[in-house]
Tab-separated table of C-alpha atoms and ligand atoms in Angstrom:
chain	number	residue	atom	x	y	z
S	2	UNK	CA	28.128	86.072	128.867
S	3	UNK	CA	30.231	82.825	127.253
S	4	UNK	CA	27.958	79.659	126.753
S	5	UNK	CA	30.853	78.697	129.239
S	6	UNK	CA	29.471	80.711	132.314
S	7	UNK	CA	26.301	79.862	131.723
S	8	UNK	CA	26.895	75.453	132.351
S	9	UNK	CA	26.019	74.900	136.071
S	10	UNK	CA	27.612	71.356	136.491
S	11	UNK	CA	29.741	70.436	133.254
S	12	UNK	CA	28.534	67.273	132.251
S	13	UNK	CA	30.041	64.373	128.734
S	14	UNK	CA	27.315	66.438	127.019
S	15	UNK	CA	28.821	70.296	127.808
S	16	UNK	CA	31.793	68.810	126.031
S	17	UNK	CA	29.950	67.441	123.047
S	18	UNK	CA	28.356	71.015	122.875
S	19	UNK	CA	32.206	72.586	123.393
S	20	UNK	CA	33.377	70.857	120.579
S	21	UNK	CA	30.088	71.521	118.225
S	22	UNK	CA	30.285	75.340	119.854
S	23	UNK	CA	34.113	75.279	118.671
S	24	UNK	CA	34.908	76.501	122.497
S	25	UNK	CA	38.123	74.806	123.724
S	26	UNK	CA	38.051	72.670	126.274
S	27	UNK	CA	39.939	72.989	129.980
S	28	UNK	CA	41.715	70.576	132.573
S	29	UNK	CA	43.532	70.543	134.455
S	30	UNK	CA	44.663	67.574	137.023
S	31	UNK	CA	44.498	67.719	141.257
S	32	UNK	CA	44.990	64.964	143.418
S	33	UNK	CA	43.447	66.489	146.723
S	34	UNK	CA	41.352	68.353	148.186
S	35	UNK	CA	42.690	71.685	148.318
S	36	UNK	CA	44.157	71.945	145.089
S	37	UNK	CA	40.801	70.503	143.410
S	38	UNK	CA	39.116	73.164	145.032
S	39	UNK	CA	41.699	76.434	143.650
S	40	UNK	CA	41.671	74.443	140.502
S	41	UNK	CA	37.924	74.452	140.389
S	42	UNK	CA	37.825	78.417	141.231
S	43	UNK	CA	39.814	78.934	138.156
S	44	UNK	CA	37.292	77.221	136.029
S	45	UNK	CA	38.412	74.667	134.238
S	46	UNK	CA	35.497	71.929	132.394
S	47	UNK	CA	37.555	69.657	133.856
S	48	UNK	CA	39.630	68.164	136.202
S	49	UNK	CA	41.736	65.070	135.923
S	50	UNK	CA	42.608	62.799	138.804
S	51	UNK	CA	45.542	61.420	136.614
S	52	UNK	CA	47.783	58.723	137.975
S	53	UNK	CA	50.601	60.902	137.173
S	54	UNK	CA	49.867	61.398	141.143
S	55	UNK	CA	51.924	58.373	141.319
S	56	UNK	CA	54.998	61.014	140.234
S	57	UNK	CA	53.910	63.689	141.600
S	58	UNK	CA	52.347	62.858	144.577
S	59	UNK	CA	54.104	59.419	145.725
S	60	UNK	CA	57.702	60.272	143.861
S	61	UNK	CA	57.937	57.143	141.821
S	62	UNK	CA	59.656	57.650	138.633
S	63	UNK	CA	56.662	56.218	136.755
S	64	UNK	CA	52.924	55.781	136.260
S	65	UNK	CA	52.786	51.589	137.080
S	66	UNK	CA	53.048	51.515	140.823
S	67	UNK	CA	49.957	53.586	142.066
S	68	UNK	CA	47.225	51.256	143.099
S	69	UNK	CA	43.017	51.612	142.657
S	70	UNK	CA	42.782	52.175	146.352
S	71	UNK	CA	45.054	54.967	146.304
S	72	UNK	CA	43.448	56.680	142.853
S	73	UNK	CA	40.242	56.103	144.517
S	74	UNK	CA	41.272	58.032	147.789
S	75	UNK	CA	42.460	60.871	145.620
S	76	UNK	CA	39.518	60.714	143.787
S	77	UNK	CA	37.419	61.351	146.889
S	78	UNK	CA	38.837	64.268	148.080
S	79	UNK	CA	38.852	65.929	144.128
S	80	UNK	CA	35.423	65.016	144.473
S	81	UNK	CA	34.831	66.962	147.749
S	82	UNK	CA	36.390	70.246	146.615
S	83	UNK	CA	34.835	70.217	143.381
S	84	UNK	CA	31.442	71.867	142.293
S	85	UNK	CA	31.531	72.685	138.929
S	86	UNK	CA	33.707	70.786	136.864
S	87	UNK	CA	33.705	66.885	135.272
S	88	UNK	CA	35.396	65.115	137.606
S	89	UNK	CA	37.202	61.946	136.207
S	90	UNK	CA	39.863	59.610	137.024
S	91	UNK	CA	42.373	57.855	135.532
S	92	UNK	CA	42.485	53.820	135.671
S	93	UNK	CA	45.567	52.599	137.124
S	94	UNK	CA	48.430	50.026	135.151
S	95	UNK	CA	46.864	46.700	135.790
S	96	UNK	CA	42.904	47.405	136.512
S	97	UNK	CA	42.005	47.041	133.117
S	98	UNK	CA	44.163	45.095	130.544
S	99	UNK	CA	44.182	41.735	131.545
S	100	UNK	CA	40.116	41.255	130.921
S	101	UNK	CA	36.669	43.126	130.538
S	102	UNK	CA	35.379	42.198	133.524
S	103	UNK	CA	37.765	43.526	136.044
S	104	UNK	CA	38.263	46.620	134.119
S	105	UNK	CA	34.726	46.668	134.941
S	106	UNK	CA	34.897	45.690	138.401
S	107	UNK	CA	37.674	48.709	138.405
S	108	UNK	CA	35.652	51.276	136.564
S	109	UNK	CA	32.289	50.677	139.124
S	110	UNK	CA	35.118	50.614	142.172
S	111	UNK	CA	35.784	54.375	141.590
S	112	UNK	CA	32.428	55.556	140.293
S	113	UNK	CA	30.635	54.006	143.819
S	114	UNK	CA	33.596	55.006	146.137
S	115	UNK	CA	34.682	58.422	144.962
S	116	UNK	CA	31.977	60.010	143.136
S	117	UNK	CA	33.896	61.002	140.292
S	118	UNK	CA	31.813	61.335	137.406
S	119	UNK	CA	34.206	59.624	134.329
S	120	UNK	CA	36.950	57.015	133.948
S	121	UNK	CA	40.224	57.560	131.616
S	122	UNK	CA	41.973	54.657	130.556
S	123	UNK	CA	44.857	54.384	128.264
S	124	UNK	CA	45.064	52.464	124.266
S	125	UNK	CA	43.071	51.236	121.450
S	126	UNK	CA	42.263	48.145	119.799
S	127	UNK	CA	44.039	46.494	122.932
S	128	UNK	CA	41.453	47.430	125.180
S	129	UNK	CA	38.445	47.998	123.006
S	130	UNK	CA	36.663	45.498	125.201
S	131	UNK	CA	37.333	46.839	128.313
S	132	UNK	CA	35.801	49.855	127.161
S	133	UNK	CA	32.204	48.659	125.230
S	134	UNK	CA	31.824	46.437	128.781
S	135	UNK	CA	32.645	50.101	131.049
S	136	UNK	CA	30.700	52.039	128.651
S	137	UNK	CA	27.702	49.774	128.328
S	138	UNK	CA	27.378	49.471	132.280
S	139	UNK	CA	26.893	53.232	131.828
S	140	UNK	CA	30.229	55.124	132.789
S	141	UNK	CA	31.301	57.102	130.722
S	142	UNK	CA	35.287	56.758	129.228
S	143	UNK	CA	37.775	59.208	128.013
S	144	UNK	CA	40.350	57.387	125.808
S	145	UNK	CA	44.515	58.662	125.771
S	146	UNK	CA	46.111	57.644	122.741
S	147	UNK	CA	50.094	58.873	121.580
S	148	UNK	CA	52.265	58.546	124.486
S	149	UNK	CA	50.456	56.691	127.252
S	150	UNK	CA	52.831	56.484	130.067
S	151	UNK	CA	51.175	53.128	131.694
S	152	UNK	CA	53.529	51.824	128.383
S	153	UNK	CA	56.836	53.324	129.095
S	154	UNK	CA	58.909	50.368	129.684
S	155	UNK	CA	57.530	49.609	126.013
S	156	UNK	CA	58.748	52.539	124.532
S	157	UNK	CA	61.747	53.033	126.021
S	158	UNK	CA	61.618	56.529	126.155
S	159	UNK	CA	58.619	59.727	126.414
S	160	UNK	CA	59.950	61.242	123.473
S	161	UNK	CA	57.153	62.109	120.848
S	162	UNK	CA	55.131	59.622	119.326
S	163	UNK	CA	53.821	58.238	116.261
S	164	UNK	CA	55.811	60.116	114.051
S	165	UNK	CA	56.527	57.518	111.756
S	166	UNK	CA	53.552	56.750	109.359
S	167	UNK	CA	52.237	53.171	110.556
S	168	UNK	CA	52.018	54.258	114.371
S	169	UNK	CA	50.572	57.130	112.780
S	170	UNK	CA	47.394	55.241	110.963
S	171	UNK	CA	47.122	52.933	114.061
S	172	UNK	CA	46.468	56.012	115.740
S	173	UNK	CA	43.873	57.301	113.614
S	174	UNK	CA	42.310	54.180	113.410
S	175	UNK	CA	42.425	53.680	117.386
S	176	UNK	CA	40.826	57.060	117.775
S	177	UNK	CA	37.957	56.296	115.659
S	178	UNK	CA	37.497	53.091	117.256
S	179	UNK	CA	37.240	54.657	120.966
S	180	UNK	CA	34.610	56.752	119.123
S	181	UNK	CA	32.337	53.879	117.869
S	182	UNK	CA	32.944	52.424	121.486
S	183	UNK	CA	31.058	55.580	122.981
S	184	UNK	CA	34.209	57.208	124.212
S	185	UNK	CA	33.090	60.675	125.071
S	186	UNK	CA	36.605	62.191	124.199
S	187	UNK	CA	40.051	61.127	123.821
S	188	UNK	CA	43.451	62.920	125.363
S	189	UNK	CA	46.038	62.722	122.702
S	190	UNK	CA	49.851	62.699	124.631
S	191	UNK	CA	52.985	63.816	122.992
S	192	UNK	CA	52.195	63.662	119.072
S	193	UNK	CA	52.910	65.860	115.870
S	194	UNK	CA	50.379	68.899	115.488
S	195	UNK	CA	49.172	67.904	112.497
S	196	UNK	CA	48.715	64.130	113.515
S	197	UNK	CA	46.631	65.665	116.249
S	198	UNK	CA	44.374	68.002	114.153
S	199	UNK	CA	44.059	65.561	111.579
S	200	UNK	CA	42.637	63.214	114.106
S	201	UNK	CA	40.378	66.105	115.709
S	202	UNK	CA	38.802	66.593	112.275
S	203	UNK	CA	38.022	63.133	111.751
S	204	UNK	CA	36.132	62.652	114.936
S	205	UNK	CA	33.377	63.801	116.066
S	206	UNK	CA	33.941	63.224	120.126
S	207	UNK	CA	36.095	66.264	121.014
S	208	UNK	CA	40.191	65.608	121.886
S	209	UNK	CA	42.242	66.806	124.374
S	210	UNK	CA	45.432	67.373	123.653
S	211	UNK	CA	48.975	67.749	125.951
S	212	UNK	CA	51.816	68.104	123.896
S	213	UNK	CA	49.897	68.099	120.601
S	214	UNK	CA	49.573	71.396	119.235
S	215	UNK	CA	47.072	74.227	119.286
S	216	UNK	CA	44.344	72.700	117.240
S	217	UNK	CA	42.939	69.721	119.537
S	218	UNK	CA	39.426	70.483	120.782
S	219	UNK	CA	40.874	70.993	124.505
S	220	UNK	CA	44.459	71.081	126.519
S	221	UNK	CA	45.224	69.069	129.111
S	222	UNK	CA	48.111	69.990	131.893
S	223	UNK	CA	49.416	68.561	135.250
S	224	UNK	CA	49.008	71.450	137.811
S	225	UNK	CA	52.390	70.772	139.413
S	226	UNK	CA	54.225	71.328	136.569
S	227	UNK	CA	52.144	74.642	135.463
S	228	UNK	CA	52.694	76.126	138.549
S	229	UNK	CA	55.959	75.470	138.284
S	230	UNK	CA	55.931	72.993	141.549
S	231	UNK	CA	58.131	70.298	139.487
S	232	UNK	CA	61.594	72.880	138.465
S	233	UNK	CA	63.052	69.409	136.797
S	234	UNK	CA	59.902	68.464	134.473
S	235	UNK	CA	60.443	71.237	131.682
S	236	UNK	CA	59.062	69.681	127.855
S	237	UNK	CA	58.659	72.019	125.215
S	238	UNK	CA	54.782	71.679	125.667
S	239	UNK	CA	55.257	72.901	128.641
S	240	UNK	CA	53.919	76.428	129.757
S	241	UNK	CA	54.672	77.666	133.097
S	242	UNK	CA	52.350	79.994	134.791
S	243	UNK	CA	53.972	80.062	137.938
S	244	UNK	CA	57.278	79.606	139.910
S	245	UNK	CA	55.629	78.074	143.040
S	246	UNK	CA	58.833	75.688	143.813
S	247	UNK	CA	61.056	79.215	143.955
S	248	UNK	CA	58.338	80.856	145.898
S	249	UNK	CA	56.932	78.514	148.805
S	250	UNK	CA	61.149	77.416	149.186
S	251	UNK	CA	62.078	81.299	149.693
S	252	UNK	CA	58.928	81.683	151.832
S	253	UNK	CA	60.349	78.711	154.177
S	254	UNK	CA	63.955	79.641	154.091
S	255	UNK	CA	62.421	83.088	155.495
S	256	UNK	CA	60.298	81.050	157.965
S	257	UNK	CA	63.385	79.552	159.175
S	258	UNK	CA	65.521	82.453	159.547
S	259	UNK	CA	62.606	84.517	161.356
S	260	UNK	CA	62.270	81.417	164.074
S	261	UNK	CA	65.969	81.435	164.496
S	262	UNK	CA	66.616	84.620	165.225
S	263	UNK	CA	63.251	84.673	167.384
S	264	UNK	CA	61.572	87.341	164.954
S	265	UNK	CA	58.895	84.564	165.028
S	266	UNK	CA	56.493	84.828	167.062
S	267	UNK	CA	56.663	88.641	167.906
S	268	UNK	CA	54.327	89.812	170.906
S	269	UNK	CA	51.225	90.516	168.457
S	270	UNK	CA	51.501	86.941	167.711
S	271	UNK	CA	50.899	85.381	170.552
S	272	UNK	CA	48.384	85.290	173.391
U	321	LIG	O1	47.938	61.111	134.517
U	321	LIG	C1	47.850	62.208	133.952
U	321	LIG	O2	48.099	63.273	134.529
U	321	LIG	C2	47.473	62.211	132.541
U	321	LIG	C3	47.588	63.500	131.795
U	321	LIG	C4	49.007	63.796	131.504
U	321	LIG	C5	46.771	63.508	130.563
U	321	LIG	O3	47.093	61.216	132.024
């Protein structure tokens, strides 16, 4: 039996212990209920209620316009379909930059209303505040460093990041800061492989990496897109273990066909 099986609840600590265990880390993200429950099943450490539900859920083309009241109603119903895995949810654009205290004010907001058990907030140095005043009210705080969406109209693009050497070094330098800040772990986004293992060695709080190579302590994906839910998201990061957007549109186009032609409902179908 895996040291795996054998964590009821998994906790900031389990992860410490992954990373000190050299187990790799899971998550996986879910914005409701249902999903948060199959997602759970499968048994992932963790699962993320990422504001990427503001793409994938709402249809915006970016991360900026979902709101705390809407990550915190997603976080509720993750929370209610989940019994084993960290639970923890991403701060949305705006709820956290402009000073300490309502990053704060932000962070308590979904730990009282959802239940979640962890807050995820994106940079460094920019926000090293934020994060000693979150951390020291007692929540804990993954970091995301490399390609942090909240800053796409900043970069321009979501092509990889930091491979030129100064972004590079602030990186480094940003990761070990989220450390001595009490950051329990840090998602790195979209960087070289060898950025992102030279990074994991030089940290002791394990990384989670999307998009940055095999060596991170953990990998990170959006369920839509590894189910194959999203056919027009397809990075080279990317891994599809599904074709659900093929599937559930052939099983409606036969839905459709079987009502029109009155197949649907036959006589054992009805009452
Ligand atoms: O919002 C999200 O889904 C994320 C992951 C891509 C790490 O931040």
């Amino acid at each position: 039996m895996s040291v795996h099986s054998e964590i009821k609840r998994v906790t900031t600590e389990s992860f410490r212990k992954m990373k000190f265990d050299n187990e790799k880390i899971t998550m996986l993200t879910a914005y409701d209920f249902s999903i948060a429950k199959m997602v759970d099943a499968g048994g992932v450490d963790a699962v993320l209620v990422g504001d990427s539900a503001s793409n994938v859920m709402a249809g915006h083309e970016t991360t900026l316009p979902i709101t705390l009241d809407q990550m915190i109603y997603h976080a509720q119903s993750v929370v209610r379909g989940v019994s084993r895995a960290l639970v923890i949810v991403d701060l949305p654009f705006g709820t956290y930059q402009s000073d300490p205290q309502k990053a704060l004010d932000s962070a308590v907001r979904i730990m009282k209303e959802s239940g979640a058990h962890a807050i995820k907030l994106e940079g460094g140095a920019e926000v090293a505040e934020s994060i000693k005043r979150i951390v020291n009210a007692g929540i804990p705080v993954i970091g995301h460093l490399g390609l942090t969406p909240q800053s796409i109209y900043q970069f321009g693009t979501y092509k990889v990041r930091a491979k030129e050497e100064a972004e590079a070094q602030k990186l480094i330098s940003d990761a070990k800061l989220l450390e001595e800040l009490g950051c329990f772990s840090v998602v790195l986004e979209k960087i070289p492989a060898s950025l992102a293992k030279q990074v994991t060695e030089s940290i002791s709080i394990p990384t989670i990496g999307i998009g940055a190579g095999p060596d991170c302590d953990g990998q990170v994906l959006v369920f839509h897109d590894m189910v194959g839910m999203n056919k027009g998201f397809s990075p080279k990061f990317l891994r599809r273990y599904l074709d659900l957007f093929d599937e559930v549109a052939g099983a409606v186009g036969q839905y459709v066909k079987d009502v029109k032609s009155q197949d649907f409902p036959n006589q054992q179908e009805s009452y």
